C-alpha positions as protocol buffer text, in pm:
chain_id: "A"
residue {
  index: 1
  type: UNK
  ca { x: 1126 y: 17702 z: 3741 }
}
residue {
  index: 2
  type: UNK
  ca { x: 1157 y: 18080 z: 3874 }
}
residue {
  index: 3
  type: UNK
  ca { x: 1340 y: 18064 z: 4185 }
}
residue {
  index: 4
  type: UNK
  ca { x: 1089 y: 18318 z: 4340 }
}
residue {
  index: 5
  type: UNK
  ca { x: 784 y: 18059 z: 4279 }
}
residue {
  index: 6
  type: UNK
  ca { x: 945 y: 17801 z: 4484 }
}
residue {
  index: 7
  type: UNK
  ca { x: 903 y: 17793 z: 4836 }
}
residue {
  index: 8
  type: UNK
  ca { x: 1094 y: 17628 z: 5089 }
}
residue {
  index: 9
  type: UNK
  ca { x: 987 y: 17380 z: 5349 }
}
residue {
  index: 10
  type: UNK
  ca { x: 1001 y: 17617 z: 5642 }
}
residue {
  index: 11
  type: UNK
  ca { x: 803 y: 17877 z: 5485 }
}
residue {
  index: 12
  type: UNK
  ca { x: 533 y: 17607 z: 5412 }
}
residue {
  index: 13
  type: UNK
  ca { x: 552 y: 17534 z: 5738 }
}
residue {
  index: 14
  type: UNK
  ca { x: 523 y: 17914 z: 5876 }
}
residue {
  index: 15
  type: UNK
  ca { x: 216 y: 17976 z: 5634 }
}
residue {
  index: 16
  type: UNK
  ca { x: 68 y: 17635 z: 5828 }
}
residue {
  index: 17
  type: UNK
  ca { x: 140 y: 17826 z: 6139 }
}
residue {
  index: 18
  type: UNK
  ca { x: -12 y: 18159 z: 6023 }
}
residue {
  index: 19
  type: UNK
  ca { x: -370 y: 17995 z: 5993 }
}
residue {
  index: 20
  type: UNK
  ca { x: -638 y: 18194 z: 6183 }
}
residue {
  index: 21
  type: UNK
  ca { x: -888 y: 18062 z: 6431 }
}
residue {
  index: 22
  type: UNK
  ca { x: -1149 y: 17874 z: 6242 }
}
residue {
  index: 23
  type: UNK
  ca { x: -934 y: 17776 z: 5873 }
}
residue {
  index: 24
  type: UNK
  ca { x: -947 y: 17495 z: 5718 }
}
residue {
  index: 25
  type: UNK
  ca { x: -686 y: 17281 z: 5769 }
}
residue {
  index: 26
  type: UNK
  ca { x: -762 y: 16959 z: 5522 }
}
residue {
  index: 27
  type: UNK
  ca { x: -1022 y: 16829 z: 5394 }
}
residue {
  index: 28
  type: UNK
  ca { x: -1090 y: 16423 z: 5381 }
}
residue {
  index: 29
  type: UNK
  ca { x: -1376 y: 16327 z: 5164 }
}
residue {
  index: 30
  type: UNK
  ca { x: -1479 y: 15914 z: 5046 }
}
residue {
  index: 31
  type: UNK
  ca { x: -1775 y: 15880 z: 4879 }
}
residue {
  index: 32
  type: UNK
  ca { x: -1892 y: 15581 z: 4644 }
}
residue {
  index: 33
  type: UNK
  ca { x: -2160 y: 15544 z: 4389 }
}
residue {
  index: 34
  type: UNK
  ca { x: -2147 y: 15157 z: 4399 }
}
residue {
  index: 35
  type: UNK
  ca { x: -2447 y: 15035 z: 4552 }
}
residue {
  index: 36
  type: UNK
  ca { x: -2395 y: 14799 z: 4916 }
}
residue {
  index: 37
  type: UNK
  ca { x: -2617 y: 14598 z: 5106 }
}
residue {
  index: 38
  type: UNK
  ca { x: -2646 y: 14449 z: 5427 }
}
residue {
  index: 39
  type: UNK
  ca { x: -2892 y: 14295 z: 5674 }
}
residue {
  index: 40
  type: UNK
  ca { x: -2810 y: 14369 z: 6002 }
}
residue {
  index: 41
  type: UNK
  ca { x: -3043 y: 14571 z: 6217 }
}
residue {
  index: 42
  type: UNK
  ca { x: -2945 y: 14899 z: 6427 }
}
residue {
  index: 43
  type: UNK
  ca { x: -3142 y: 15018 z: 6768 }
}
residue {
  index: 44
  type: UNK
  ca { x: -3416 y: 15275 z: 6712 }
}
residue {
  index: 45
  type: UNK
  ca { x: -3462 y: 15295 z: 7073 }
}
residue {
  index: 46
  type: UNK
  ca { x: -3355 y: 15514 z: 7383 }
}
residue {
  index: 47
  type: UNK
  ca { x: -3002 y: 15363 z: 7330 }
}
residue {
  index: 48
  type: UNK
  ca { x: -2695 y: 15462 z: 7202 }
}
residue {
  index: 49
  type: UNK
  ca { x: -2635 y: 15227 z: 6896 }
}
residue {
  index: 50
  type: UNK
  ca { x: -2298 y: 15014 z: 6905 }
}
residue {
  index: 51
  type: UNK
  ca { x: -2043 y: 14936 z: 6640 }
}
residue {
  index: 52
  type: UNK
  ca { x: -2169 y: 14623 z: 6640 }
}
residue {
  index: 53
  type: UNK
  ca { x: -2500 y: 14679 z: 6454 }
}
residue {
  index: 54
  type: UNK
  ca { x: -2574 y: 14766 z: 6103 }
}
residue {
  index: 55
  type: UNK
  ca { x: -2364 y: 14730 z: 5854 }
}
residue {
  index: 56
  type: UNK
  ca { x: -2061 y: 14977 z: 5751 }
}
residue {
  index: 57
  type: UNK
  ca { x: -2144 y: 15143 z: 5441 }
}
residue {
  index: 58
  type: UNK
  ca { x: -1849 y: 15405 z: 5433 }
}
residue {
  index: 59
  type: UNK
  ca { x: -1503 y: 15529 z: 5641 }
}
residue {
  index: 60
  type: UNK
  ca { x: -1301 y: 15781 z: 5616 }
}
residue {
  index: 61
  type: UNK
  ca { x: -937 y: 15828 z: 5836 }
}
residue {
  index: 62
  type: UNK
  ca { x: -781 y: 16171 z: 5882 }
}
residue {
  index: 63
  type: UNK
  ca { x: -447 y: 16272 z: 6082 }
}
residue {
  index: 64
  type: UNK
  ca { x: -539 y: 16633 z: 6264 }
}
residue {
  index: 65
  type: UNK
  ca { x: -258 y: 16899 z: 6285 }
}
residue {
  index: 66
  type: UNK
  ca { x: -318 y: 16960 z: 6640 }
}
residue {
  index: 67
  type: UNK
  ca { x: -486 y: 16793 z: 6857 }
}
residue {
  index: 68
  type: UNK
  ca { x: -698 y: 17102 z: 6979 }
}
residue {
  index: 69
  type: UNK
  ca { x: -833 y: 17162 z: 6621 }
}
residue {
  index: 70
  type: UNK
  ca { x: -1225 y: 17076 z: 6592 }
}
residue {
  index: 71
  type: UNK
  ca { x: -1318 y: 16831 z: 6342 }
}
residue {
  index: 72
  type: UNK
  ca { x: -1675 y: 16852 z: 6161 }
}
residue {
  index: 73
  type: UNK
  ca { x: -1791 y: 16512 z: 6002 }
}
residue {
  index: 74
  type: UNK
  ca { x: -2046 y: 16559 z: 5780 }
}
residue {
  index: 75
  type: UNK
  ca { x: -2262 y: 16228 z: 5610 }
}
residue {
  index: 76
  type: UNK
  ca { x: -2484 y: 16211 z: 5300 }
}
residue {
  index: 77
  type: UNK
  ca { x: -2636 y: 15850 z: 5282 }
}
residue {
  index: 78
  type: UNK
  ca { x: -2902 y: 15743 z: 5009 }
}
residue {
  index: 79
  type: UNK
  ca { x: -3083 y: 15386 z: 5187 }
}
residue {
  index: 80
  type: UNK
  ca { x: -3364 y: 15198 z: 5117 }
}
residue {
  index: 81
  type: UNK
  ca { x: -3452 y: 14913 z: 5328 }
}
residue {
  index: 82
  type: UNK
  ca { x: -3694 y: 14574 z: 5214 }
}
residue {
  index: 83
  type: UNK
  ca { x: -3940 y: 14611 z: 5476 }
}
residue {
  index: 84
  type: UNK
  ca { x: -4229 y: 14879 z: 5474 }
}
residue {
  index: 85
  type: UNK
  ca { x: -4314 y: 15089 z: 5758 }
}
residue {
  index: 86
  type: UNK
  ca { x: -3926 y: 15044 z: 5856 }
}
residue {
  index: 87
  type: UNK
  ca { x: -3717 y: 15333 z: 6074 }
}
residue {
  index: 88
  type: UNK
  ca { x: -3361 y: 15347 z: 5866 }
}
residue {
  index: 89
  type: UNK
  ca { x: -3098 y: 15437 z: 6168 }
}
residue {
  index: 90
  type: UNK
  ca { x: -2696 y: 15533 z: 6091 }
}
residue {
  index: 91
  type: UNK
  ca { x: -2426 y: 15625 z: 6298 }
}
residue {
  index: 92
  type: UNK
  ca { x: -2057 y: 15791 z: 6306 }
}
residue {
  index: 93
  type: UNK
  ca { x: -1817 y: 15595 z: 6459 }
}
residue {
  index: 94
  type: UNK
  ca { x: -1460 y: 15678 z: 6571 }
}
residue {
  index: 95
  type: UNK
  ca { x: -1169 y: 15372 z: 6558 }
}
residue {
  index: 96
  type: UNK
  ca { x: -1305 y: 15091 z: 6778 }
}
residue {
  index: 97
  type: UNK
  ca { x: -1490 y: 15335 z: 7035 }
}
residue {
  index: 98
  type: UNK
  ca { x: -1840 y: 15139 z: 7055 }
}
residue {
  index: 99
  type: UNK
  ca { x: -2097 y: 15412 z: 7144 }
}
residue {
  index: 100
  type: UNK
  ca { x: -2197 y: 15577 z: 6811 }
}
residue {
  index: 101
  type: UNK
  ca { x: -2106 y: 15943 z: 6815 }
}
residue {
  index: 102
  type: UNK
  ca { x: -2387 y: 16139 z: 6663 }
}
residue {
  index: 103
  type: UNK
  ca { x: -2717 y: 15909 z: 6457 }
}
residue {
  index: 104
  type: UNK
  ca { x: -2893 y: 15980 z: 6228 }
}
residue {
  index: 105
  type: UNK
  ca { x: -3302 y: 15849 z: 6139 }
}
residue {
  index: 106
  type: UNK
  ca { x: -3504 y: 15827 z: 5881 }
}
residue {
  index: 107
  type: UNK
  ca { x: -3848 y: 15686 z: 5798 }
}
residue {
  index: 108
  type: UNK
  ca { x: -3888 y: 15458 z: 5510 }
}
residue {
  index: 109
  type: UNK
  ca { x: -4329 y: 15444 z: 5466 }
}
residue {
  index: 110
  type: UNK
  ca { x: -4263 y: 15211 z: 5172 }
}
residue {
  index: 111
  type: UNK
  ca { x: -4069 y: 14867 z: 5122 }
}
residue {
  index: 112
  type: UNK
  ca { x: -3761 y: 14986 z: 4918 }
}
residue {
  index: 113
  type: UNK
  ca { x: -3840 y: 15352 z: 4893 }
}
residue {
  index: 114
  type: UNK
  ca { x: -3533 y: 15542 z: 4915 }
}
residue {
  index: 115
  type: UNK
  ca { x: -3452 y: 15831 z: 5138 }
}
residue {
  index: 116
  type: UNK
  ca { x: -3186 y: 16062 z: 5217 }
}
residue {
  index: 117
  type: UNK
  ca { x: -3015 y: 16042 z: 5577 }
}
residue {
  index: 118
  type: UNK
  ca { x: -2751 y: 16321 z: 5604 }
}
residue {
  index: 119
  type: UNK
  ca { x: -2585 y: 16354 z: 5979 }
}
residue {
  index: 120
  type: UNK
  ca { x: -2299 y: 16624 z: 6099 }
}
residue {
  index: 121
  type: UNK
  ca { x: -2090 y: 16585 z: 6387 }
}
residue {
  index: 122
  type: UNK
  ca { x: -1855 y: 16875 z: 6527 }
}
residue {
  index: 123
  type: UNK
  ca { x: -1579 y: 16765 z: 6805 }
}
residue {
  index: 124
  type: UNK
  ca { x: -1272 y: 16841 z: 6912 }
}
residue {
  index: 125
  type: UNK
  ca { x: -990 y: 16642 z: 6754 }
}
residue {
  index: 126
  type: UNK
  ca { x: -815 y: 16510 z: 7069 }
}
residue {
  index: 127
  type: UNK
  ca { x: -524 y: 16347 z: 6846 }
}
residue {
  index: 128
  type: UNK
  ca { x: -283 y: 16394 z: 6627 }
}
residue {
  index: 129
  type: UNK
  ca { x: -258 y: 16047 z: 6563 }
}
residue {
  index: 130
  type: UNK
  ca { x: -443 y: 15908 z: 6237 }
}
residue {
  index: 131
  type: UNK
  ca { x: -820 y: 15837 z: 6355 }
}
residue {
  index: 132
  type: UNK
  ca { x: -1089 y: 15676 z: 6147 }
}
residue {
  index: 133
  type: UNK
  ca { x: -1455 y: 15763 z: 6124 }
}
residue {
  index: 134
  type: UNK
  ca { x: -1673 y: 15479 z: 5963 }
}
residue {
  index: 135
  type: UNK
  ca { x: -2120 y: 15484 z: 5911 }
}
residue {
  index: 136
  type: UNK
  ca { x: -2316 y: 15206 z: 6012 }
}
residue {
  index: 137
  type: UNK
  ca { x: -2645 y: 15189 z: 5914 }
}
residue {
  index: 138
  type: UNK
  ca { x: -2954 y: 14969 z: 5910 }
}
residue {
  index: 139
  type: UNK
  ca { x: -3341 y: 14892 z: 5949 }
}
residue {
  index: 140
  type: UNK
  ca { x: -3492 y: 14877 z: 6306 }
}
residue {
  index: 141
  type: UNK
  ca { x: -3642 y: 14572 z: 6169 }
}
residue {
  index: 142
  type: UNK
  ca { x: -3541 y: 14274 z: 5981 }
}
residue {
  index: 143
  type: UNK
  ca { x: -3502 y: 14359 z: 5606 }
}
residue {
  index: 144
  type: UNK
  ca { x: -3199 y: 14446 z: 5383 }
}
residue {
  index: 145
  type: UNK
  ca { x: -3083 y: 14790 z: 5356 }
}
residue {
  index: 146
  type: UNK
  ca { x: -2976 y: 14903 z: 4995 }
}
residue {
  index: 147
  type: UNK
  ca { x: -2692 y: 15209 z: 5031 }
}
residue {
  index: 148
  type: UNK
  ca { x: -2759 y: 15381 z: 4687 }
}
residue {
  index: 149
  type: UNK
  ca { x: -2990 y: 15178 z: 4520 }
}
residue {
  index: 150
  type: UNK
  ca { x: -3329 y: 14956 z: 4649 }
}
residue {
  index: 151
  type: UNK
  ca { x: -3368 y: 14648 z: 4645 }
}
residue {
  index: 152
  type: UNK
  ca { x: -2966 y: 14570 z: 4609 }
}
residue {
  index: 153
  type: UNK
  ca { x: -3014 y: 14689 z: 4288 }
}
residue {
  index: 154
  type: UNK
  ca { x: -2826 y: 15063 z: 4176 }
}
residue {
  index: 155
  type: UNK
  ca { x: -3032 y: 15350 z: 4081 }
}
residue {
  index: 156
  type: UNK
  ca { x: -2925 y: 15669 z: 3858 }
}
residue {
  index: 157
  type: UNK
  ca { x: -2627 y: 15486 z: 3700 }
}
residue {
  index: 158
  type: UNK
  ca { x: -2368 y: 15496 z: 3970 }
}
residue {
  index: 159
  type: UNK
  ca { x: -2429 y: 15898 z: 4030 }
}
residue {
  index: 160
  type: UNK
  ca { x: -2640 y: 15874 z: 4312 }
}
residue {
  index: 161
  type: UNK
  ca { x: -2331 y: 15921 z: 4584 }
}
residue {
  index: 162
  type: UNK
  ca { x: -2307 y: 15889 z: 4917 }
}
residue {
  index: 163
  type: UNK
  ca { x: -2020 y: 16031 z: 5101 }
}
residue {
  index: 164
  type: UNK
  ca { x: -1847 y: 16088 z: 5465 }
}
residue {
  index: 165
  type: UNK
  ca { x: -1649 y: 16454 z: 5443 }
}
residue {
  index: 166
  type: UNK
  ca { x: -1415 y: 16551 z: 5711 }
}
residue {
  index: 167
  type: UNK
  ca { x: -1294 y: 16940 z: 5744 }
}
residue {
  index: 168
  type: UNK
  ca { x: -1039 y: 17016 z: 6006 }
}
residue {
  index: 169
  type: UNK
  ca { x: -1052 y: 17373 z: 6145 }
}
residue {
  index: 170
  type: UNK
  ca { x: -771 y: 17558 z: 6339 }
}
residue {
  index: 171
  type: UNK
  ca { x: -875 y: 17626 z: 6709 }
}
């Protein structure tokens, strides 16, 4: 080890600190190619959807810096749902907060066809506690939804990934 490569914990800590408004901080990524399913239904109406409907497909948990940093959460979900003519609906969720924080909607024309849903969320972090962000998701109408795959069944061998990504920035 060359004594000039190795830098202490206080000038770690000062190169932290010299981050610019807008950085990165970190970075918090889950994603899964293992196919899920579930049956529960989620609102496709003038509602806010709750953390009690759909099913959770994904979570991810992150510890901010600073609670004044802005977090962007940014979703990818493959889903096919059973029933034809079926809305697909997904939301973020933070901890045990029931109102949904952003949704996202897609429209499935065929029984088991399968369609991308991708949602992004910007907020400010408001903790520097450790805070969770998990995706419902589910038909409008009675049916079983298929995360990466149709008809509970996988498609593309396990490659086709969804994912929740989570990129702190520096206020």
């Amino acid at each position: 080890m060359v004594g000039a490569d190795v830098a202490t914990a206080a000038q770690l800590a000062a190169a932290v600190a010299l981050k610019l408004t807008g950085d990165v901080v970190q970075t918090v990524n889950s994603q899964t190619g293992a196919v899920a399913t579930g049956t529960t239904t989620m609102v496709n109406t003038d509602t806010i959807p709750t953390n009690t409907q759909g099913d959770q497909y994904l979570s991810a948990a992150i510890t901010p810096a600073s609670a004044t940093n802005k977090l962007r959460i940014e979703v990818v979900l493959f889903l096919a749902n059973s029933a034809a003519a079926n809305s697909i609906v997904a939301g973020i969720f933070q901890d045990s907060t029931a109102n949904a924080l952003c949704t996202g909607y897609a429209w499935a024309q065929n029984a088991g066809g399968i369609v991308c849903l991708t949602m992004s969320y910007y907020m400010t972090a408001g903790t520097t506690s450790l805070t969770t962000f998990k995706v419902r998701a589910g038909g409008s109408s009675a049916g079983t939804t298929t995360l990466n795959g149709t008809g509970g069944a996988r498609v593309h061998g396990g490659v086709l990934t969804s994912s929740i990504t989570i990129t702190e920035f520096k206020a």
